[in-house]
Short mmCIF file of C-alpha atoms in Angstrom, two decimals:
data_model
loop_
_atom_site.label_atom_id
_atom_site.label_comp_id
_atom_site.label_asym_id
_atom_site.label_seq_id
_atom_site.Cartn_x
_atom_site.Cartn_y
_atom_site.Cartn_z
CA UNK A 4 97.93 -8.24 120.01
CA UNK A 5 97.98 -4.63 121.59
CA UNK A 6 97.68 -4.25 124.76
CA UNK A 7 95.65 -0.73 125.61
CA UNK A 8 94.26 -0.92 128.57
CA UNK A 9 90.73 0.00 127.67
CA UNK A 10 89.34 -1.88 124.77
CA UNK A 11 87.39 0.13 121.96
CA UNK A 12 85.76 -1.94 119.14
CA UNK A 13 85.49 0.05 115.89
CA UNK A 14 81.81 -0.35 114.03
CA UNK A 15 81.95 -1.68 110.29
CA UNK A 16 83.15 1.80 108.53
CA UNK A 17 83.56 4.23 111.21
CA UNK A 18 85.88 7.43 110.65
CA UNK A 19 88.96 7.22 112.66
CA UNK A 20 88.30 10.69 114.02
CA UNK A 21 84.98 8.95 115.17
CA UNK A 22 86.90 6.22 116.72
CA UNK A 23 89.43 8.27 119.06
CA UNK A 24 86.87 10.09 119.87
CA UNK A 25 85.17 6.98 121.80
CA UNK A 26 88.57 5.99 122.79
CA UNK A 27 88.94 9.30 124.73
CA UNK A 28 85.54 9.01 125.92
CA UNK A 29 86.41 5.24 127.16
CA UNK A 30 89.80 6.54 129.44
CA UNK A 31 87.48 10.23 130.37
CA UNK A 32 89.74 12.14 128.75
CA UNK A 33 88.82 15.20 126.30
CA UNK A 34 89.41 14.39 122.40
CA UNK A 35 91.82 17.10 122.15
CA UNK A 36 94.40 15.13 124.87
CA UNK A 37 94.47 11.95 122.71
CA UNK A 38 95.07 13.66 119.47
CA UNK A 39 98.25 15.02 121.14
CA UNK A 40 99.63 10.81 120.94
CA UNK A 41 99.93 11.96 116.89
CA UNK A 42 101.68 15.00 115.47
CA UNK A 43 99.50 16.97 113.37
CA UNK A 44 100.66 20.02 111.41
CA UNK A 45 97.07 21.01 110.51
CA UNK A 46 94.01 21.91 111.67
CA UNK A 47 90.15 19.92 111.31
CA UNK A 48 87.68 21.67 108.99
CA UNK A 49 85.13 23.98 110.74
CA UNK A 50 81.23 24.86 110.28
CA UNK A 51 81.20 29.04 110.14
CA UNK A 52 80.18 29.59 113.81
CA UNK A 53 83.36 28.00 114.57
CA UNK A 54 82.77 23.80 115.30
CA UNK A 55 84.41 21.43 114.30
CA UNK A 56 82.52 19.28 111.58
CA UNK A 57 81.62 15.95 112.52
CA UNK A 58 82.88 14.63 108.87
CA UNK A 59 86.29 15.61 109.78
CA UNK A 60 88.75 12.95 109.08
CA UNK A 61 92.08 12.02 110.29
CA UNK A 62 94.85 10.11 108.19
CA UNK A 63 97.72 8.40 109.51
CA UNK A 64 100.81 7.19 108.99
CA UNK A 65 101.88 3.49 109.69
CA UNK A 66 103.68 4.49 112.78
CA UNK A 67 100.20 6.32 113.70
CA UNK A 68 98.45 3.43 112.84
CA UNK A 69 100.54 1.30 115.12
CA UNK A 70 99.75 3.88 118.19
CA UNK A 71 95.60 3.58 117.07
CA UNK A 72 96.22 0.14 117.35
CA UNK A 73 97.31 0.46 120.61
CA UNK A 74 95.00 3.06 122.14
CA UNK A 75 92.02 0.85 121.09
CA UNK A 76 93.66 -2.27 122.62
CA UNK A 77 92.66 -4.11 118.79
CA UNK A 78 94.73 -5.66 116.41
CA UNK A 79 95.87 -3.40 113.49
CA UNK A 80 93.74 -6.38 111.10
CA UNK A 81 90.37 -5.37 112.81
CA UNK A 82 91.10 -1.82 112.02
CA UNK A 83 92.06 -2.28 108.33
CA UNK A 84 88.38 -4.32 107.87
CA UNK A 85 86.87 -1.63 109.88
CA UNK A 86 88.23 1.79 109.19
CA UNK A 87 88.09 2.42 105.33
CA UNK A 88 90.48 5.23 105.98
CA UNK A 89 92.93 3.44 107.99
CA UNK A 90 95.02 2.43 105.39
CA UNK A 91 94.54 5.87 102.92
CA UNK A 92 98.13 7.23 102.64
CA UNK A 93 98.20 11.23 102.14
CA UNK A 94 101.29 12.28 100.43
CA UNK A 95 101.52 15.54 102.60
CA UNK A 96 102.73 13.32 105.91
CA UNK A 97 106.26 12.94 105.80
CA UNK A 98 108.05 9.78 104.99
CA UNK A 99 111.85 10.82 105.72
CA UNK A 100 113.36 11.11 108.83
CA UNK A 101 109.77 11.76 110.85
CA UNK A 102 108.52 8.81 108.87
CA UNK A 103 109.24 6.61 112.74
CA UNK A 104 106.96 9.34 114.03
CA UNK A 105 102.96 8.20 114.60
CA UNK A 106 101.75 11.58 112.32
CA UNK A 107 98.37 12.82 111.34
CA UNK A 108 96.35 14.83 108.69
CA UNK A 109 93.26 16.46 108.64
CA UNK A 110 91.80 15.82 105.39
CA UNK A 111 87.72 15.74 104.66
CA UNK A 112 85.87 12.47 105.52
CA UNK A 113 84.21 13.02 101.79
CA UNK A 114 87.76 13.26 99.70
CA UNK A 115 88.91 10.27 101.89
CA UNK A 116 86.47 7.31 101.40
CA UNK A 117 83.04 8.76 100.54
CA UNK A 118 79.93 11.01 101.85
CA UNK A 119 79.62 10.13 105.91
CA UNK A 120 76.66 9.79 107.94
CA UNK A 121 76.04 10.18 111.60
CA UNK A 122 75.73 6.27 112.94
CA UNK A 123 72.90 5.15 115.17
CA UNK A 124 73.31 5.84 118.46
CA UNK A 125 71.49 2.79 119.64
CA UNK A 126 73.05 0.58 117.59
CA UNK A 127 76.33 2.26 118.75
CA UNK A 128 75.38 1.61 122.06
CA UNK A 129 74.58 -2.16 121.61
CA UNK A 130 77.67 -2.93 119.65
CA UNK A 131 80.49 -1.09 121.64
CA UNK A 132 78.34 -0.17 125.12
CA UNK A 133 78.90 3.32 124.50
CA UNK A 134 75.47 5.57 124.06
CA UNK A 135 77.89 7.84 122.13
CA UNK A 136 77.84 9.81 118.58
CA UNK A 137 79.81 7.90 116.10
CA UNK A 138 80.19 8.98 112.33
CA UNK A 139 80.68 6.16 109.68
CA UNK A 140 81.47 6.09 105.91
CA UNK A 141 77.55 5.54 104.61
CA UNK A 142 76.46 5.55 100.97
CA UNK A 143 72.63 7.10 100.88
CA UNK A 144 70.95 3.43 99.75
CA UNK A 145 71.86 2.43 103.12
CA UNK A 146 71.02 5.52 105.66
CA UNK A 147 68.05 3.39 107.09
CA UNK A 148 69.19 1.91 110.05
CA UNK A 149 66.53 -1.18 109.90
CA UNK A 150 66.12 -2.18 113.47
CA UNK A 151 66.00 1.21 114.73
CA UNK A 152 64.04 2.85 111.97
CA UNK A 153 65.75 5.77 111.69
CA UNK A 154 67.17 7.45 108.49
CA UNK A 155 70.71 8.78 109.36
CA UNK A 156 71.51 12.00 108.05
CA UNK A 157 74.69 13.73 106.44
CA UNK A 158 77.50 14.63 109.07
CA UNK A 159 78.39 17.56 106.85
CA UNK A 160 75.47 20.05 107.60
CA UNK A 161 75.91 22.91 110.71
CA UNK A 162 72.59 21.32 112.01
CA UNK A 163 71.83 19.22 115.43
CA UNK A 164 70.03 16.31 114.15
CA UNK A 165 71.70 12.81 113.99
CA UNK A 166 68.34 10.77 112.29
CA UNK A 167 65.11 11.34 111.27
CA UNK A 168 62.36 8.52 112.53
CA UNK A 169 61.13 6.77 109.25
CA UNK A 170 58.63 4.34 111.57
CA UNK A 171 56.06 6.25 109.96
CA UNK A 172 57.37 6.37 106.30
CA UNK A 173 57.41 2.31 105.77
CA UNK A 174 58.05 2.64 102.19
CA UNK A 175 61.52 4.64 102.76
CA UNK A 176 62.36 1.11 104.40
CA UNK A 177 61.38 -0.44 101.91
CA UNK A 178 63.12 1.01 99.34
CA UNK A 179 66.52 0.27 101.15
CA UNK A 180 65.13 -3.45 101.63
CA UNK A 181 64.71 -3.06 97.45
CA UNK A 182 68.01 -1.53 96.66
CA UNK A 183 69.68 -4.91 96.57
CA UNK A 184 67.84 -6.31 93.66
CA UNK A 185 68.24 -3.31 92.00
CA UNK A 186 72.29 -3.08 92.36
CA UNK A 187 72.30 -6.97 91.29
CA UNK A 188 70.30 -6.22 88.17
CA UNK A 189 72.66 -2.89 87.51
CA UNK A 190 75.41 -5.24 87.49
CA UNK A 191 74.28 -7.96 85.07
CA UNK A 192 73.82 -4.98 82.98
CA UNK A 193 77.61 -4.18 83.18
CA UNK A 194 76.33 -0.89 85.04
CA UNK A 195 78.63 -0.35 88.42
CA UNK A 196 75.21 -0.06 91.60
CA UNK A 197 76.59 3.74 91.84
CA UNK A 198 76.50 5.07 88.49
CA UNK A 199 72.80 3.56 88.26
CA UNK A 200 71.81 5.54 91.79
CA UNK A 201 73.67 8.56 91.36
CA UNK A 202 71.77 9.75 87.85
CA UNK A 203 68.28 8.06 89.79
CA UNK A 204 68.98 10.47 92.48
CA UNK A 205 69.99 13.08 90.31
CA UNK A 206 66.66 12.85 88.33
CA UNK A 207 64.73 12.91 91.30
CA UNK A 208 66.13 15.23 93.51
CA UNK A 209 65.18 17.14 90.26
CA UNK A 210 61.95 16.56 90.33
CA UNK A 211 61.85 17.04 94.51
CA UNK A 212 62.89 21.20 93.41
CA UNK A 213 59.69 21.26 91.09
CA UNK A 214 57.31 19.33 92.59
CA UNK A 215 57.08 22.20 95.22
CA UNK A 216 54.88 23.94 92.49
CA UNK A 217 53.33 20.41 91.16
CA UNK A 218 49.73 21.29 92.60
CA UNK A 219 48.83 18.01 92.06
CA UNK A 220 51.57 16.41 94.46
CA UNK A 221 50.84 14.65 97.83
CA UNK A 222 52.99 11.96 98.15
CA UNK A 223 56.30 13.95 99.13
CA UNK A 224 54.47 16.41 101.43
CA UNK A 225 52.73 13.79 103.00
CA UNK A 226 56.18 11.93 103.52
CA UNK A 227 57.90 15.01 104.87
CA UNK A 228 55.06 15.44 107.39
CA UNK A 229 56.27 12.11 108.71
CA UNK A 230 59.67 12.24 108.72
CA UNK A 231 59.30 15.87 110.60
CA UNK A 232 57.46 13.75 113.33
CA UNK A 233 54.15 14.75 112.18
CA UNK A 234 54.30 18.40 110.54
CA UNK A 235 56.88 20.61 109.42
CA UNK A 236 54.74 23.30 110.88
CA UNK A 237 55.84 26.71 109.86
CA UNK A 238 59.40 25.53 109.13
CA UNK A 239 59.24 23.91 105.51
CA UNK A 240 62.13 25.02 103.85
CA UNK A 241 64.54 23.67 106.42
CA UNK A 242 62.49 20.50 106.39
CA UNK A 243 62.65 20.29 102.43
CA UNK A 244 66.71 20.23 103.24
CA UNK A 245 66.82 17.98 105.68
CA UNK A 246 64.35 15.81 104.88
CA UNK A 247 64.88 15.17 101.04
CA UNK A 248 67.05 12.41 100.93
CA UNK A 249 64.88 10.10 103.20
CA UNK A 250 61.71 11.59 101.39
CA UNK A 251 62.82 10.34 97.45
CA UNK A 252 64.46 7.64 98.26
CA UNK A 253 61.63 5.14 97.16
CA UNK A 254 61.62 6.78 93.99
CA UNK A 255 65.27 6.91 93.61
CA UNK A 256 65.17 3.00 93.67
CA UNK A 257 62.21 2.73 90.87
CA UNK A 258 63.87 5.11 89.14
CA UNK A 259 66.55 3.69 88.91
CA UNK A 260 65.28 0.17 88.28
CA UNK A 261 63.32 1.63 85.21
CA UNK A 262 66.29 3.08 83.69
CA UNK A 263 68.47 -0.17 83.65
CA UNK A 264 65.38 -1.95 81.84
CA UNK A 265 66.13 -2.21 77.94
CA UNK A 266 62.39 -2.27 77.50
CA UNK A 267 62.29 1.61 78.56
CA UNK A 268 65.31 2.15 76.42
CA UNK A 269 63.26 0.71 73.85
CA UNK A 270 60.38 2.82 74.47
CA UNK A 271 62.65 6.09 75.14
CA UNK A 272 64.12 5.99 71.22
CA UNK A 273 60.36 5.29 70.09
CA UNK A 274 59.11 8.82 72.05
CA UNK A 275 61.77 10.16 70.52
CA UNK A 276 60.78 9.32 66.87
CA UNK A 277 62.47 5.91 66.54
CA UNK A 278 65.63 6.51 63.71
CA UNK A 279 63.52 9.31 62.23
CA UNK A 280 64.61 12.07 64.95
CA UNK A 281 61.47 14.38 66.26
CA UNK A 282 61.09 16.60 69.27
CA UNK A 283 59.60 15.20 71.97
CA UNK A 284 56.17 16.25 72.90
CA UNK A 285 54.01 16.26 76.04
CA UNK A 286 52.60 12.91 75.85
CA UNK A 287 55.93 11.57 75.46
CA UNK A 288 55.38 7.51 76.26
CA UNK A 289 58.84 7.30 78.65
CA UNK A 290 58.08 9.86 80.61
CA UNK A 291 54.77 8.98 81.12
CA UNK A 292 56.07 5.70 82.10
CA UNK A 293 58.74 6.69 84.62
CA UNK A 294 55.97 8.70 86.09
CA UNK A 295 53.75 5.48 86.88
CA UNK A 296 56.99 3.93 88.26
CA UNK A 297 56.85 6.26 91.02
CA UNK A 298 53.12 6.33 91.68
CA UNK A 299 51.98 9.36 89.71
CA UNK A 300 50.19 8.96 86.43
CA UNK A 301 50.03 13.05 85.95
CA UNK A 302 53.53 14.60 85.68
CA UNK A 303 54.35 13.05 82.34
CA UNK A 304 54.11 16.92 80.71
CA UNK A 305 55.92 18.19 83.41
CA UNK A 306 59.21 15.95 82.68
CA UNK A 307 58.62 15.71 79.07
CA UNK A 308 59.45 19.92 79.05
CA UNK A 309 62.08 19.61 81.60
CA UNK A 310 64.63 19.75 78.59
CA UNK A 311 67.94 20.72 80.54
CA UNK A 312 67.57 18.02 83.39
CA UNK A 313 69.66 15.04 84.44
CA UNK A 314 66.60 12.57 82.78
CA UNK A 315 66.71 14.54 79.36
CA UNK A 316 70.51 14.08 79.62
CA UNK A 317 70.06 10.15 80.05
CA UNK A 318 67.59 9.61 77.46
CA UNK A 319 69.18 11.54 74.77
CA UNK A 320 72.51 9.34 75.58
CA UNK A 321 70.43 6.38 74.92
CA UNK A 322 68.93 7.54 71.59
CA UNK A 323 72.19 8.58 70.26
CA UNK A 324 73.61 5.34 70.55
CA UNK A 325 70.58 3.03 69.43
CA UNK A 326 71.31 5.89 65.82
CA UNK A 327 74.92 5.87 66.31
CA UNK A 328 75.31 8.89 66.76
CA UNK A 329 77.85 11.41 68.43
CA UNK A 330 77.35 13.72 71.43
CA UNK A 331 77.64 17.59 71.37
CA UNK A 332 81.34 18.60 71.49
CA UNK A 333 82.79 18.03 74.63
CA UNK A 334 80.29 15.46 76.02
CA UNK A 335 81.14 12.16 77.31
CA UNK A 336 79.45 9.92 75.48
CA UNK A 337 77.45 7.46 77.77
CA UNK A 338 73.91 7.29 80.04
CA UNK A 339 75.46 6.60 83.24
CA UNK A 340 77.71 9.88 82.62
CA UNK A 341 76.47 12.94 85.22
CA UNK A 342 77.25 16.22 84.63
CA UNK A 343 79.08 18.26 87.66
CA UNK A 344 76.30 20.78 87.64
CA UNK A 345 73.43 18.38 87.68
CA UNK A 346 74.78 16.55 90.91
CA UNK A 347 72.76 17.55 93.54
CA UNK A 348 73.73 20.10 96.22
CA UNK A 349 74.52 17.85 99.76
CA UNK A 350 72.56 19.02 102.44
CA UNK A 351 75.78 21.43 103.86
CA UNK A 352 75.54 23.55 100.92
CA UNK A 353 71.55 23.62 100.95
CA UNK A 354 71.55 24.67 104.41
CA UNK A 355 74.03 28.13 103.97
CA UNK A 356 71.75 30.75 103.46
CA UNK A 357 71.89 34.27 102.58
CA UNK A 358 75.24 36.28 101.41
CA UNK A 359 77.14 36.06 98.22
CA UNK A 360 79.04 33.17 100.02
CA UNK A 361 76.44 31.34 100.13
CA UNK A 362 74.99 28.38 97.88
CA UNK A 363 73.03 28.92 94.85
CA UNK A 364 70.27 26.51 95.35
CA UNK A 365 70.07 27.41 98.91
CA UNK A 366 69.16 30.79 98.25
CA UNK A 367 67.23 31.19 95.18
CA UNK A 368 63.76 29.33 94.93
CA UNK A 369 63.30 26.25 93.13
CA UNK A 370 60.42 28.29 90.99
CA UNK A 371 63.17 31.16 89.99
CA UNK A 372 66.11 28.72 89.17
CA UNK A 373 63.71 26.54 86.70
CA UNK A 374 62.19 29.44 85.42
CA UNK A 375 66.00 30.66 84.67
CA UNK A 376 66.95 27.19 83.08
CA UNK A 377 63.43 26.95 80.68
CA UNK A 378 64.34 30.26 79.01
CA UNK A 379 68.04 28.99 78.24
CA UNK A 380 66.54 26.07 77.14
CA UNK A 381 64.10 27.75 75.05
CA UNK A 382 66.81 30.04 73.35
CA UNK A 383 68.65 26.53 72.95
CA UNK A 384 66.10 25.63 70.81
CA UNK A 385 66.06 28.54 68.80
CA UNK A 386 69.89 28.42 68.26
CA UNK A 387 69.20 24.44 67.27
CA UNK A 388 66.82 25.11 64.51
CA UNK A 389 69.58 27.45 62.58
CA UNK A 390 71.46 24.17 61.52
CA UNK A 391 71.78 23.92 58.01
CA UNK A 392 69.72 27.14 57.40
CA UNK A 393 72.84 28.80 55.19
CA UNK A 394 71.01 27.56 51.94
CA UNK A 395 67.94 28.86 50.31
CA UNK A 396 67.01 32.15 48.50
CA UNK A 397 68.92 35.07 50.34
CA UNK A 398 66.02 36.86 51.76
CA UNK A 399 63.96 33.29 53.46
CA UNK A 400 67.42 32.64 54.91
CA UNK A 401 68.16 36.07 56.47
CA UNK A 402 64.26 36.28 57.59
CA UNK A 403 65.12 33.05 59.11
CA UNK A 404 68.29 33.79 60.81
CA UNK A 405 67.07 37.12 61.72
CA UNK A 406 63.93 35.76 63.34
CA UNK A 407 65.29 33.21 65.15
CA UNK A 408 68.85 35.14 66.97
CA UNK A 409 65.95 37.92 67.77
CA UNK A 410 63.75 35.46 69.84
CA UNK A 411 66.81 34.07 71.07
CA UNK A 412 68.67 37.33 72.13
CA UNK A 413 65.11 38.15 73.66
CA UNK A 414 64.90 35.36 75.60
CA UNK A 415 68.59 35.47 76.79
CA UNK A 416 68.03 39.33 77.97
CA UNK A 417 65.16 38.02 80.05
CA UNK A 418 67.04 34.86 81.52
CA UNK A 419 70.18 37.57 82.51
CA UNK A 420 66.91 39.72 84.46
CA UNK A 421 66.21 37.33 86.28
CA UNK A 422 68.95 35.38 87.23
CA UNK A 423 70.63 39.28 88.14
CA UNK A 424 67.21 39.70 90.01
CA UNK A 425 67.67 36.22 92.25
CA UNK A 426 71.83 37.25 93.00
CA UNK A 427 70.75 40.84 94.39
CA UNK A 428 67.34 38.88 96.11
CA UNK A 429 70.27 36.58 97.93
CA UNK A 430 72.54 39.84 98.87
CA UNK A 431 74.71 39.98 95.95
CA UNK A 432 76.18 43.28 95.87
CA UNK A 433 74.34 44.59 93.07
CA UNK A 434 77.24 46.26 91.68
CA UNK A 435 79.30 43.18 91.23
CA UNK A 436 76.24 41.72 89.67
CA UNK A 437 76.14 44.48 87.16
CA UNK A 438 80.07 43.67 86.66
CA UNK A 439 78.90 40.22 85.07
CA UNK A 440 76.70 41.41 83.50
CA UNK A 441 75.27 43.69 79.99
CA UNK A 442 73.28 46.19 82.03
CA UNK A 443 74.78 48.58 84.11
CA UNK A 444 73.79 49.07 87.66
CA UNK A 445 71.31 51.65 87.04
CA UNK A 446 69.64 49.97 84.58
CA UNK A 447 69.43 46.98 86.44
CA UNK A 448 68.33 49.11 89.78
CA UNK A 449 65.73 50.55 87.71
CA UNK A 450 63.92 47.39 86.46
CA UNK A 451 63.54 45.73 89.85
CA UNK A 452 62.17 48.68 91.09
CA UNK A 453 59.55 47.99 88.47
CA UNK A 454 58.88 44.56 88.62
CA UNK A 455 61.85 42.90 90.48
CA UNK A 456 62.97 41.08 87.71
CA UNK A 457 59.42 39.81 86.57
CA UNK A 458 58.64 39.13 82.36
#
């Protein structure tokens, strides 16, 4: 056993950067001091103002492991149950003639073993004696901390809060008390518990972006009135960041535990015309369905014309395979597949704001980037309905074509407007927009001037 003279317990999935940390809290020394017991030939990953991010990481080598081992007075076993990191090799530490020298790396907590979360300080306190922050490896299904009631937030963000009280939003504690059933049910299904939450949170956090102009919805802003300790006051968009995790997930779980159901398969190739393909319309049955799941009987419409989403995506997987039929080139085949770009943003990127450094969906409003993805969509369509048209008397076929690339190239012209309109609105140089795009920087000047981009 090792012998340090102070003894630090790890908690179940703690970063190792977390854990020295207490160590050099537990001897009074500064973090900085103990890190010098490992030779590190780079540097932690900091927020822009300079800090160091809590998610940062630290990999070791086995001789570093040994001296962990021995700072925390525990046996190098309890670590490896512990630590999730603590046996993660990184290639760049050297394994020659420095390999009998206890070395460290820097490295992400997220490209090491998953997103982290900030732990619970009380339940820190209770299991080691130390009131201190601690960061741990935490998939979102289990941010609630259930005896505390407090949903623990990402330890990515430049923000100061650790947790957000969910005492007042029982049904977020709920949800996690659900997820269980759900993940056992996922896996009779052959479905691994993380494909089947990833597209339900995809879907929703979806839905979270548009519901801001759903006039009929009071369940989220309700929720994130609670969660903000009673009102968000005058500070909602920060809220809608930090908050939106905590606030969907009840509807990330019945999402999710509709779409593993073969009855709403069943009912999803039926909305969609059965084996006798048709375009789905706005009473379409699944969506109507899905809606119920989550408490709301109304926004049925609203998903049914949401034709580029994460939802449309899994649906249309579904009813390809119940016809046997093949994706569009390029496209892995498969429900549980998730695009890159649908994945939502983490609350670090949501949280830059303003610059052309910044983060898309940070900076643009939820009502502007849908607006921008119906008119691609729309054009889509357009484009679709050309298949097959090269047939036909030669004058129906080039009225045909004509008509259709015109609406198309119309609506295009007006999705480039606007999307050139939201870059310059978030501090784009408007000459590097007008690089990227058809109309020059005059032209482009002059229209805003106008109508800012408006139809």
């Amino acid at each position: 056993m090792a012998t340090g003279v102070v003894r630090t317990v790890p908690l179940a999935g703690e970063l190792i950067a977390s854990l020295i940390n207490r160590a050099a809290a537990r001897y009074g020394l500064a973090a900085a001091g103990v890190l010098r017991l490992w030779t590190c030939r780079n540097s932690p990953t900091r927020h822009d103002g300079g800090s160091v991010r809590a998610d940062a990481e630290v990999v070791l080598n086995e001789a570093g492991r040994g001296v962990l081992a021995e700072l925390c007075g525990v046996e190098p076993q309890v670590l490896t149950r512990a630590l999730p990191a603590f046996t993660v090799d990184d290639p760049k530490i050297s394994t020659g003639r420095e390999a009998g020298v206890a070395q460290a790396r820097w490295r992400a907590a997220g490209a090491v073993a998953g997103p982290a979360a900030f732990g619970c300080r009380l339940c820190t306190a209770r299991r080691t004696g130390q009131a201190l922050r601690a960061v741990r490896y935490l998939p979102r299904w289990q941010r609630v901390c259930l005896r505390h009631g407090r949903w623990l937030l990402d330890a990515d963000a430049d923000q100061p809060l650790e947790h957000l009280d969910v005492r007042g939003a029982a049904e977020v504690v709920a949800a996690q008390r659900r997820w269980p059933g759900v993940a056992r049910r996922a896996m009779r299904a052959g479905v691994e518990p993380e494909q089947a939450v990833t597209v339900a949170y995809a879907v929703v956090a979806r839905w979270w972006e548009q519901a801001l102009y759903w006039e009929r919805e009071e369940i989220w802003p309700w929720r994130l009135h609670q969660l903000a300790g009673g009102s968000v006051g005058a500070d909602l968009a920060r809220w809608r960041i930090v908050g939106r995790d905590a606030a969907i997930l009840p509807e990330v779980v019945a999402v999710a535990g509709a779409l593993l159901e073969p009855a709403m398969a069943e009912v999803a190739l039926q909305a969609s015309g059965g084996m006798r393909p048709r375009v789905r319309d706005a009473d379409d049955a699944f969506c109507y369905r899905l809606g119920k799941r989550v408490g709301r009987t109304w926004p049925g419409p609203e998903l049914a014309a949401d034709h580029g989403s994460p939802l449309n995506d899994f649906t249309g997987a579904i009813v390809r395979a119940r016809r046997h039929e093949t994706g569009p080139p390029g496209w892995r085949e498969g429900p549980w597949h998730l695009k890159r770009e649908e994945q939502p943003a983490t609350m670090a990127a949501e949280a830059q704001s303003g610059g052309s450094g910044t983060r898309w969906r940070a900076t643009v409003p939820a009502e502007q980037r849908f607006r921008i993805t119906q008119l691609v969509d729309e054009a889509r369509e357009q484009l679709v309905e050309l298949r097959g048209v090269h047939s036909g008397a030669t004058a129906e076929v080039a009225r045909t074509l004509l008509e259709h690339l015109s609406q198309s190239a119309e609506l295009i012209d007006r999705a480039v407007l606007h999307t050139a309109a939201a870059a310059v609105a978030s501090r784009v140089v408007l000459e590097e927009v007008a690089q990227w795009s058809r109309p020059p920087a005059e032209e482009l000047a002059a229209v805003f001037a106008l109508g800012e981009g408006e139809d």
